[in-house]
XYZ file of C-alpha atoms in Angstrom:
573
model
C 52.597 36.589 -58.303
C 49.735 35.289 -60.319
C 46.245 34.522 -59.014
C 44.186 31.144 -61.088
C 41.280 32.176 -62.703
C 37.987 32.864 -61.057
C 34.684 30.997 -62.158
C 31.548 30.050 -60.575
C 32.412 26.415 -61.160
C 36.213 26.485 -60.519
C 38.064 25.594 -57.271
C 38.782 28.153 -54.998
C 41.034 31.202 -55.822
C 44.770 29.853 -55.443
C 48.426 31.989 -55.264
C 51.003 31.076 -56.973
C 54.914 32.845 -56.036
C 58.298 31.728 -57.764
C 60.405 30.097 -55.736
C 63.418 31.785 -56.852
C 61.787 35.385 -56.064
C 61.163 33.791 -52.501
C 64.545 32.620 -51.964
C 66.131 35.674 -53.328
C 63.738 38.037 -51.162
C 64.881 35.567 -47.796
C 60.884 35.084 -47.486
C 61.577 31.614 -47.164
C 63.885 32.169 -44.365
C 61.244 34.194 -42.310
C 58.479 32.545 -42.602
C 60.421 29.140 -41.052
C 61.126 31.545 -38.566
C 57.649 32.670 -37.706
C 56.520 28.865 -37.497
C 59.198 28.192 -35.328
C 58.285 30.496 -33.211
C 54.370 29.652 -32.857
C 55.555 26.256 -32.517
C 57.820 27.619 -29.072
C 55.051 29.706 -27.968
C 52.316 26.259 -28.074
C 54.903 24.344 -26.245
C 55.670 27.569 -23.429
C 51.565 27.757 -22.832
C 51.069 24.114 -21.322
C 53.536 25.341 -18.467
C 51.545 28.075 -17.827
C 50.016 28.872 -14.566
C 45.858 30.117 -14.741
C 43.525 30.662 -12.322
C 40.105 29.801 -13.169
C 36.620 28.750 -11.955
C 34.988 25.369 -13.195
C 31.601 26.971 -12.838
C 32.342 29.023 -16.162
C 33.391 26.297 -17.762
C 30.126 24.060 -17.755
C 27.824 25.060 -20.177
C 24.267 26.428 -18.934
C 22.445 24.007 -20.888
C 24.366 21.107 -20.105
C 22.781 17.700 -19.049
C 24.911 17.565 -15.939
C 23.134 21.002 -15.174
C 19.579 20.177 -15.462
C 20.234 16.963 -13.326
C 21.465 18.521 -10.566
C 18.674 20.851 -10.556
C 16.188 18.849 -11.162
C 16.584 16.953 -7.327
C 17.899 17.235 -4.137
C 20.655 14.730 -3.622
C 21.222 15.307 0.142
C 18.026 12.979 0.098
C 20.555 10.017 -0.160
C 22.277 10.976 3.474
C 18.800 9.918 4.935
C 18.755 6.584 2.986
C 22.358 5.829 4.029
C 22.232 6.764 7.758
C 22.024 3.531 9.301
C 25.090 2.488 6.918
C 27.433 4.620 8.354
C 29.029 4.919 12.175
C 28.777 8.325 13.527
C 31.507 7.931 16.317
C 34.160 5.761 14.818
C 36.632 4.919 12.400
C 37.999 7.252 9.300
C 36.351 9.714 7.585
C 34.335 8.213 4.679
C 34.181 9.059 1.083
C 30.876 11.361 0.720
C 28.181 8.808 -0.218
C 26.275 11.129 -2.334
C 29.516 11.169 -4.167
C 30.145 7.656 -4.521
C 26.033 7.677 -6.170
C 26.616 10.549 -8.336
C 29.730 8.596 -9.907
C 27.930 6.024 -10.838
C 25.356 7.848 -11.828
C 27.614 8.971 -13.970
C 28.983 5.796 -15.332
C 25.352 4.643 -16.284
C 24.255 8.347 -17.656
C 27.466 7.622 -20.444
C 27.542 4.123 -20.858
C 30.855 3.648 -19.525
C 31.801 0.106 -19.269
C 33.120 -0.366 -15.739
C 34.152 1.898 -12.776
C 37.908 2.311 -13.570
C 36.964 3.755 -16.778
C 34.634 5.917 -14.882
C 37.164 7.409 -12.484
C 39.473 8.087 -15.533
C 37.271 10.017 -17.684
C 36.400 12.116 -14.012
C 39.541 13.153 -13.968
C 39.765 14.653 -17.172
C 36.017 15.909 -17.554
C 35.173 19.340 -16.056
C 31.704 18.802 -16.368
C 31.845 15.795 -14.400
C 34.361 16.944 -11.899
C 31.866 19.747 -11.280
C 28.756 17.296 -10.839
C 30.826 15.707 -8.215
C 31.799 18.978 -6.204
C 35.955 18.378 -7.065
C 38.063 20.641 -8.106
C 40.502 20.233 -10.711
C 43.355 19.883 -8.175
C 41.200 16.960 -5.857
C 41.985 13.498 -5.611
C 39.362 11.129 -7.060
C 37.919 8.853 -5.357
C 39.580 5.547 -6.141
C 37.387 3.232 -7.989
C 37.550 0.165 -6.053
C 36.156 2.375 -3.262
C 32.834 2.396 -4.878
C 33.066 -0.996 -5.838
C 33.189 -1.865 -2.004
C 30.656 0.592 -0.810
C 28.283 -1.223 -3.659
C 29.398 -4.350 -2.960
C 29.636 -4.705 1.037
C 27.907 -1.534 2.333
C 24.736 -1.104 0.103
C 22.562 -3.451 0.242
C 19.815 -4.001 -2.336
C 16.778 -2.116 0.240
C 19.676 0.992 -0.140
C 19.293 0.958 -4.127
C 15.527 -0.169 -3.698
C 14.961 3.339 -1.762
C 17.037 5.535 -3.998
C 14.856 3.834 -7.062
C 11.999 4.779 -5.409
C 12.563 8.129 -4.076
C 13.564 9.345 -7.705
C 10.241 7.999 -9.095
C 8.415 9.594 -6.225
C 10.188 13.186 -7.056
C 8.713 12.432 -10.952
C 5.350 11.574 -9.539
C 5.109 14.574 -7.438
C 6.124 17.046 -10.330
C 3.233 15.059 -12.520
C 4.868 13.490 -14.660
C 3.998 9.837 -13.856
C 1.111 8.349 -15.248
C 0.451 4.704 -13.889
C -3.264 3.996 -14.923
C -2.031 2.094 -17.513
C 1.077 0.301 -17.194
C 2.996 -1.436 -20.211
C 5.230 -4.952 -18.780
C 7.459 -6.433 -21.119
C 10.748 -8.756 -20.316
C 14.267 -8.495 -21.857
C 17.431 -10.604 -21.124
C 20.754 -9.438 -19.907
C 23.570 -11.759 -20.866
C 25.530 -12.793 -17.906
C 29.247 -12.574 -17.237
C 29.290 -16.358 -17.346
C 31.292 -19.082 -20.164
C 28.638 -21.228 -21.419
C 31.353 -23.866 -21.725
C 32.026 -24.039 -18.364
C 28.632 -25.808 -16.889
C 27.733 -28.976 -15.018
C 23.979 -31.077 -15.847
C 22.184 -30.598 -12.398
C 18.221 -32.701 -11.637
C 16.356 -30.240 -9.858
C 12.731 -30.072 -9.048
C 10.142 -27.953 -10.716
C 9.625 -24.968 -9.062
C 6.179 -24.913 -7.562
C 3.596 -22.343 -8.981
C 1.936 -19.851 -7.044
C -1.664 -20.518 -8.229
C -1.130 -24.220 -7.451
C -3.085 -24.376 -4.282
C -6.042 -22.304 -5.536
C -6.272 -24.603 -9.191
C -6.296 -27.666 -7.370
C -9.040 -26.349 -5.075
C -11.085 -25.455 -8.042
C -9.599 -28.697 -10.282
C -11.197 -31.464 -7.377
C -14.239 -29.405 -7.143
C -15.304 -29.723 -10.855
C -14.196 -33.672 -10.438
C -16.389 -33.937 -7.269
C -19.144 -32.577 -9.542
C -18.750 -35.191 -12.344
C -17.766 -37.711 -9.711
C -14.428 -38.086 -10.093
C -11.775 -39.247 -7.238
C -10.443 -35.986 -6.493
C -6.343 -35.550 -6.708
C -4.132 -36.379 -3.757
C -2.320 -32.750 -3.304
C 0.400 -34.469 -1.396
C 2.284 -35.616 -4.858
C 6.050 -35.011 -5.021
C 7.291 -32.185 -7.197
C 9.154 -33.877 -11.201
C 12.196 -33.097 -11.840
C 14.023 -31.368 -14.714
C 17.552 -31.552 -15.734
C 19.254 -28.113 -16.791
C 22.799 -26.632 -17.203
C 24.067 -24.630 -14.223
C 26.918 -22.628 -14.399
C 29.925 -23.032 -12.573
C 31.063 -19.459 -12.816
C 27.919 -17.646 -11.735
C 25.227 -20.520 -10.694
C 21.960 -17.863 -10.337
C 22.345 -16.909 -13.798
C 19.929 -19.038 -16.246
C 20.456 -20.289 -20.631
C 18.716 -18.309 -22.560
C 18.012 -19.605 -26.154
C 15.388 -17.893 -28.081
C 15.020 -17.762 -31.882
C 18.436 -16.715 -33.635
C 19.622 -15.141 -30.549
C 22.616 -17.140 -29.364
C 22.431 -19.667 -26.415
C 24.071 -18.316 -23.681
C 24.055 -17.841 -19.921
C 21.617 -14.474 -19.148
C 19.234 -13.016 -16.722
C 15.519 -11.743 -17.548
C 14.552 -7.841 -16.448
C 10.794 -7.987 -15.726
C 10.026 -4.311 -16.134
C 6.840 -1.887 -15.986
C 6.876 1.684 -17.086
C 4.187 4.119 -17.811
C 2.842 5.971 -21.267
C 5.643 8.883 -20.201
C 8.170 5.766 -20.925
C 9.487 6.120 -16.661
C 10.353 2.772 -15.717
C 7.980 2.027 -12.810
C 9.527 -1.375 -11.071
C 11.534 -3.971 -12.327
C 12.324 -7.751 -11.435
C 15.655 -10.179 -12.377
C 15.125 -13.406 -12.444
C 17.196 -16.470 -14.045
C 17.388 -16.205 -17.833
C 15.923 -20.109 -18.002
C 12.625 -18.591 -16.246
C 9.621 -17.262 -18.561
C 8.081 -14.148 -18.422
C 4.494 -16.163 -17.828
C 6.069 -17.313 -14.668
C 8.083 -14.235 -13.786
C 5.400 -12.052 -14.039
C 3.711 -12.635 -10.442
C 6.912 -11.465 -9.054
C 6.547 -7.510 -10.653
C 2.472 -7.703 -10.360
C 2.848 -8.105 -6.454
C 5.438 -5.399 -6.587
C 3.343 -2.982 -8.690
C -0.207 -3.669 -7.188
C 1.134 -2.830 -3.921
C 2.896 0.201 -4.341
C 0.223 1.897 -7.293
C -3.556 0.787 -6.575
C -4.603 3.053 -9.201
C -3.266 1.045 -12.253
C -6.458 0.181 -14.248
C -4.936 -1.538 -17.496
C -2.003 -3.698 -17.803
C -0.810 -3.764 -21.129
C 1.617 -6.557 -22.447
C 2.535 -9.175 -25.272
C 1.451 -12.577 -26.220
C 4.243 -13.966 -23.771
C 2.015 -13.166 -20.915
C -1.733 -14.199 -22.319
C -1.955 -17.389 -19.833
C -5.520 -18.334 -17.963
C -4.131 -17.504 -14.873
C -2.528 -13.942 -15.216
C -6.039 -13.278 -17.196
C -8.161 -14.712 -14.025
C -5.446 -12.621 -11.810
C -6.075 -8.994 -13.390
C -9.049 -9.343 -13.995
C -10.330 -10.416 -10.543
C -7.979 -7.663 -9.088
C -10.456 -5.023 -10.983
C -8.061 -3.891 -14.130
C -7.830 -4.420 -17.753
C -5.138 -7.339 -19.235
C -4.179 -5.452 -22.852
C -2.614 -8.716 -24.646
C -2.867 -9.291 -28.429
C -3.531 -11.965 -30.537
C -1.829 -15.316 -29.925
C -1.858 -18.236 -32.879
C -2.989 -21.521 -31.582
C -0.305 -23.612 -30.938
C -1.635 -26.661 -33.614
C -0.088 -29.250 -35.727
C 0.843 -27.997 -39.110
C -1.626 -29.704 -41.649
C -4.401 -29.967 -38.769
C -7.964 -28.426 -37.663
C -7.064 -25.297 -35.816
C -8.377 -24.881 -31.751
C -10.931 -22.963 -32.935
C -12.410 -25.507 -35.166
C -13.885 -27.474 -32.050
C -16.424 -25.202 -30.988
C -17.336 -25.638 -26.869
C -20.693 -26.364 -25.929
C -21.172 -24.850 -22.515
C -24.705 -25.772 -21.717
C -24.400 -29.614 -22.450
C -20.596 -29.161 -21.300
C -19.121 -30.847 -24.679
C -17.346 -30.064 -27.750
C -18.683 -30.174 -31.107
C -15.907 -31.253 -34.076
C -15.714 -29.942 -37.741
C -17.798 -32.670 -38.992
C -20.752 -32.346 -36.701
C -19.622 -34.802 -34.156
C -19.854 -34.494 -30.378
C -16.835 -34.989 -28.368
C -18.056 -35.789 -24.630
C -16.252 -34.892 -21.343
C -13.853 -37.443 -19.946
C -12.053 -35.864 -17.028
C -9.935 -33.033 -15.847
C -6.414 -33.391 -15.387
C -4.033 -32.202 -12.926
C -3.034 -29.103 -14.940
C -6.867 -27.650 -14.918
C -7.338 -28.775 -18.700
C -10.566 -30.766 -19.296
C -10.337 -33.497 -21.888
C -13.125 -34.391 -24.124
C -13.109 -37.490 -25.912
C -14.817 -38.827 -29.152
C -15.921 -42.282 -30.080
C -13.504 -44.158 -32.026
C -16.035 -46.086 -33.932
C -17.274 -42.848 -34.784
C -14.142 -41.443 -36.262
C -12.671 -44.341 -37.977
C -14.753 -43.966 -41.172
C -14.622 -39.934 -40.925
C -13.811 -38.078 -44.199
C -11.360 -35.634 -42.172
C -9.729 -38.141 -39.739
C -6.333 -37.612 -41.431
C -6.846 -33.737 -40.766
C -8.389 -34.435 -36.984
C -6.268 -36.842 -35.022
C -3.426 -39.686 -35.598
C -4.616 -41.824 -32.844
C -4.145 -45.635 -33.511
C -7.703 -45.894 -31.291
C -9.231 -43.256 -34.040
C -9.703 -40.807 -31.002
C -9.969 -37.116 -30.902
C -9.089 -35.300 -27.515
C -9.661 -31.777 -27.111
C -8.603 -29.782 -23.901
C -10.149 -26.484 -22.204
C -8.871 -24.789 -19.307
C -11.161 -24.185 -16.788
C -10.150 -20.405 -16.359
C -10.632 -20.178 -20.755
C -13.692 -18.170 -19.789
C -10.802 -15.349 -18.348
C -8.999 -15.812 -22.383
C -12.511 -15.101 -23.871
C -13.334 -11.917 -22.030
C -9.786 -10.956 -23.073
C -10.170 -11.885 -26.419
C -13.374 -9.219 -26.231
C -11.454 -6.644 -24.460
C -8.832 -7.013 -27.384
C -11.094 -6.033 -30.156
C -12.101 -2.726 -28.368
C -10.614 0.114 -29.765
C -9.841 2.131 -27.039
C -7.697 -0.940 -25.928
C -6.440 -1.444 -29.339
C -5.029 1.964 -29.516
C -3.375 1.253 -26.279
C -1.433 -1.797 -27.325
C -0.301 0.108 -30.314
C 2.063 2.418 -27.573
C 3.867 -0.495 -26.612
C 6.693 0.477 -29.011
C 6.645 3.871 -27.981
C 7.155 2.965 -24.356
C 8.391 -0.508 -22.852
C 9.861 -1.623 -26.159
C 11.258 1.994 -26.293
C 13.049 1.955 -22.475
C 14.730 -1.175 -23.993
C 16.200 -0.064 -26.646
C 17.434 2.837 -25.218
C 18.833 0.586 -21.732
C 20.596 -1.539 -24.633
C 22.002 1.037 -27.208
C 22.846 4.294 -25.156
C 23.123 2.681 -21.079
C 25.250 -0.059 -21.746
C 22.879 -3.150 -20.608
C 23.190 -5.917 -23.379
C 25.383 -7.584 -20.573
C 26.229 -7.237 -16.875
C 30.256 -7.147 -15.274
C 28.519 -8.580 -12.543
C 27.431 -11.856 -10.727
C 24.874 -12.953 -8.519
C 21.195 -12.362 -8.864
C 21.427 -9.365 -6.299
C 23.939 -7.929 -7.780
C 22.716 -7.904 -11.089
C 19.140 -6.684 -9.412
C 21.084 -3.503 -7.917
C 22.786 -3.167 -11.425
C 19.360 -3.276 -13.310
C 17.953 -0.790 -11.071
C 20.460 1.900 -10.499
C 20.500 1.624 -14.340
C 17.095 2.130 -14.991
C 16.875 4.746 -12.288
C 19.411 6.220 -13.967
C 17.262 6.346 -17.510
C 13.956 8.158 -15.216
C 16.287 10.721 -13.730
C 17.655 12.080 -17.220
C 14.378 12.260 -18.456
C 12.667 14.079 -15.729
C 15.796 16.190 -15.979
C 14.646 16.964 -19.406
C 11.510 17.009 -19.504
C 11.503 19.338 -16.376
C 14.109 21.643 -18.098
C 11.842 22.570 -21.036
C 8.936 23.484 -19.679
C 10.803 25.995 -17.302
C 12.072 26.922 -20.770
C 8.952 27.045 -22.932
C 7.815 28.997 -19.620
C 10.785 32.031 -19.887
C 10.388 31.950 -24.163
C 6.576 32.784 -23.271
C 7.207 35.249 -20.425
C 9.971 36.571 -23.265
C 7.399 37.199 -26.024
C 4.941 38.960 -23.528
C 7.837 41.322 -22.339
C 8.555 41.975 -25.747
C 4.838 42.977 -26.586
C 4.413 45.040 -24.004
C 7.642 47.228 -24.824
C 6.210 47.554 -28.712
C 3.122 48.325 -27.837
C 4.630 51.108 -26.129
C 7.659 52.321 -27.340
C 7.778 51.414 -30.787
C 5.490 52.783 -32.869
C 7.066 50.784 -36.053
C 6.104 47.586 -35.013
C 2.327 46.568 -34.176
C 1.546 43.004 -33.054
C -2.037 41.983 -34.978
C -4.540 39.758 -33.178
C -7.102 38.106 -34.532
C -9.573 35.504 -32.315
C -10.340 32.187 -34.462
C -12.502 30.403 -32.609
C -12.810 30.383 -28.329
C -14.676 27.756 -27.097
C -13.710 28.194 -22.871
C -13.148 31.796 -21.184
C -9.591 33.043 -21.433
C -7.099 32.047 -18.707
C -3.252 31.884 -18.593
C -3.252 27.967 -18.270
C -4.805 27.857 -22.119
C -2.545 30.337 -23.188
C 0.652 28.561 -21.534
C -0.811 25.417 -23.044
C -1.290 26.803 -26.513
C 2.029 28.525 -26.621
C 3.553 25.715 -25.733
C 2.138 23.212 -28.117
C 3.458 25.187 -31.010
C 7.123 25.219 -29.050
C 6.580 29.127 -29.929
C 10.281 31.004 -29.384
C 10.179 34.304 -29.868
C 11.977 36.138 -32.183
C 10.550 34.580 -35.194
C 9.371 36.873 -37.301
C 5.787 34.889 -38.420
C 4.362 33.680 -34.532
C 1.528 32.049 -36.195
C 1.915 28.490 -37.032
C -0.261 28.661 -39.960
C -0.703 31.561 -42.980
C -2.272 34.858 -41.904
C -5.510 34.701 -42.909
C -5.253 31.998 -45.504
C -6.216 28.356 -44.231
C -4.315 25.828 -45.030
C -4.514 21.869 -44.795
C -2.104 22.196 -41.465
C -4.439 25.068 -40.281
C -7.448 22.752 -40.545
C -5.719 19.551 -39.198
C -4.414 22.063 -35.965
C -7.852 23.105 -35.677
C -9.797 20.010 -35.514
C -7.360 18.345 -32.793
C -8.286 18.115 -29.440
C -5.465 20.664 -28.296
C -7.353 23.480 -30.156
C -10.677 22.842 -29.316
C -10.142 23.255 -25.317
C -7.530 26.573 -25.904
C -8.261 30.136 -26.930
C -6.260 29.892 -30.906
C -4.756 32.946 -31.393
C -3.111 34.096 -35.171
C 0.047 36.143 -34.074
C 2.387 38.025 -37.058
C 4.436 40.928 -36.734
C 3.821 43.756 -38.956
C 6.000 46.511 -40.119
């Protein structure tokens, strides 16, 4: 027997034995022997007979874990009551049960229901979420397809969306004075191939009483014939699906045309989806918007800014928030112009001799205001015909100019003003931290580039069970480490007090920085817990004892530090 050469650099130390010796010393003979029997013995344990508790078999830390102790599912019994006959029939399948499983298939991203009952029978972890034993029957999955499908109705998975955000708003997490909204589409489980052309009318917006008030007003002021309100809605032609006929197309940029719904959702700066709206993928989020306004206005009064993207900068959802009392957030928007042509902004408004004035120092006088609220002003075509910058103004055979203002622009400009305010600027900046944020995560980890499902309420149920779903694992988490950061703290103090005492060896040395309120155990918990301290590190003290560095000074101009007592913490031997 000869061992290969050892060297830093070399592979690792190899034996070599003769064959011959092997054969001749029946080692080859006993070692098939002693595989052969370890291959028996695998084969014998599968038929072997254990007794055994699940409960040891879930890790403490596992997500399953901080869920179910993070809220009190019997809750659901009181939402379901009314579902359910008390005095007749077969005993049901437990409905807080049937929620957990699909709780279960949205936590994981599992693609439908029978691939949800199939990984629950193999899973331990979710077998003990559920309450089953190993031995139990599961549920069969068309069972909770049913229940969601005949029992539940969409007020069912409205309460259960709601009582989960109430639980996070009671432990303070939920912050809803400012509010980010933001769309996303959902393709639906419809063939675009497989459509009919349908005329239908334009559906009538919900401002449209209130702008023709104010639109025959203004023409009763410039004495104008004011508009007969009694016109019939136009019509538009789109493509309707055969296979699901709620669902809407949806072509946008590169994205592929296809047959989708839109999500209309609203979460807060902690990223918890707040409320959420479906609506036909053909609708825009302008239009959708009302829909999730009503919804949030009435159920938080509190919101003061409502933060969103260029999609949603329209006269009338600025008039709208602003007139409720909040801020409208939206960004910059480039004017929608003719490539080769004077910008919007070029044609400067006159307000007090109501008239715009054009590049070139020429007035453009009011003509009317149309049915849409825009007013037109007009300039003199014998006037513009023998302008240097016609061919950059207007390609009117008549050689006129018409420029249009909304009558709520006044609402764009204070928005425009609000835009340019830092404090708001910052603000806007946390939209990919949050809204866009909740979407990507709904899309890569929770399974919701499409829906298995048809019909605008059941999609709606999908969406929010989904998204309710996405708050309850991160309450879950969020809850779970700060009971953690709160036993690592009460930990280290333990710990202190038993060196201090019996262990003369050690010494913990404290030094006061700088203490700029009195000393109370919210600071300290607060400190302690912004430096994610876990004792037993050796060096406690985020920064070099006494040394300063560049992180030191950063730490100790931040806001954190200035309201908490800093304390330098290092163990000494």
């Amino acid at each position: 027997m000869t061992l290969s050469s050892k060297s830093r650099h070399s592979k690792p130390p190899t034996i070599r034995i003769p064959v011959q010796s092997c054969i001749e010393q029946g080692f080859v003979i006993e070692f098939v022997e002693a595989v052969m029997k370890v291959i028996v013995k695998g084969r014998e344990n599968r038929d072997q007979l254990e007794i055994f508790s699940i409960e040891g078999f879930v890790p403490a830390d596992h997500l399953l874990r901080k869920i179910d102790s993070a809220v009190d599912f019997s809750h659901i019994y009181d939402i379901v009551e009314d579902l359910y006959c008390a005095d007749n029939g077969r005993p049901s399948i437990d409905p807080v049960v049937i929620f957990k499983m699909v709780l279960i298939q949205h936590l994981y991203g599992l693609p439908s229901l029978r691939r949800t009952v199939e990984e629950i029978k193999m899973n331990v972890a979710y077998r003990w979420f559920l309450g089953y034993l190993m031995n139990e029957q599961i549920p069969h999955f068309s069972t909770v397809s049913y229940n969601f499908k005949h029992r539940y109705t969409e007020k069912t998975i409205e309460e259960i969306f709601y009582w989960i955000l109430n639980e996070i708003e009671t432990a303070g997490y939920l912050s809803p004075e400012a509010v980010f909204v933001d769309g996303t589409h959902i393709k639906a489980n419809a063939n675009l191939k497989k459509a009919v052309k349908k005329a239908v009318p334009q559906a009538a917006k919900t401002y449209e009483k209130q702008l023709m008030e104010e639109i025959n007003e203004e023409r009763n002021d410039h004495g104008k014939k004011p508009f007969d309100e009694t016109k019939p809605p136009e019509e538009k032609e789109i493509s309707e699906s055969t296979t699901d006929p709620e669902s809407g197309v949806f072509h946008k940029g590169e994205h592929k045309k296809c047959f989708a719904y839109t999500a209309q959702t609203c979460c807060d700066k902690n990223g918890y989806v707040m409320d959420v709206t479906v609506n036909p993928g053909n609708v825009h989020d302008s239009v959708a918007f009302d829909g999730l306004y009503d919804r949030l206005a009435e159920k938080n009064p509190e919101i003061k800014a409502v933060v969103a993207d260029a999609g949603y900068k329209t006269p009338w959802i600025s008039k709208r928030i602003l007139d409720d009392g909040r801020i409208p957030v939206l960004p910059y928007k480039r004017p929608m112009s003719k490539k080769g042509f004077f910008p919007p902004y070029e044609y400067v408004y006159d307000e007090y001799f109501n008239c715009v004035i054009c590049p070139e120092n020429q007035v453009l006088s009011y003509a009317t205001t149309n049915r849409e609220g825009y007013r037109e002003f007009k300039s003199k075509g014998y006037i513009c015909e023998n302008c240097p910058s016609r061919h950059l103004c207007t390609e009117n055979q008549k050689f006129e100019k018409t420029v249009t203002k909304h009558i709520w622009s006044d609402y764009l400009e204070t928005v425009e003003d609000i835009r340019h305010t830092p404090e708001y600027k910052a603000l806007y900046e946390r939209r990919k931290e949050t809204i866009e944020r909740v979407f990507a995560d709904a899309k890569e980890k929770y399974a919701m580039r499409y829906t298995p499902y048809r019909g605008l309420s059941q999609v709606t149920n999908w969406v929010r069970l989904k998204f309710a779903t996405m708050n309850l694992k991160k309450y879950a988490l969020h809850r779970w480490k700060r009971s953690h950061q709160y036993s690592a703290l009460i930990n280290l103090y333990t710990f202190f007090c038993q060196n201090k005492t019996h262990n003369p060896k050690y010494r913990l040395k404290f030094r006061v920085i700088r203490q700029t309120e009195p000393l109370n155990i919210q600071g300290l918990f607060v400190f302690l817990s912004f430096f994610n301290v876990y004792y037993p590190t050796a060096n406690i003290c985020p920064f070099p004892y006494p040394r300063q560095t560049r992180t030191h000074r950063r730490i100790k101009n931040s806001c954190l530090y200035r309201k908490t007592v800093s304390l330098s913490l290092k163990t000494q031997k």
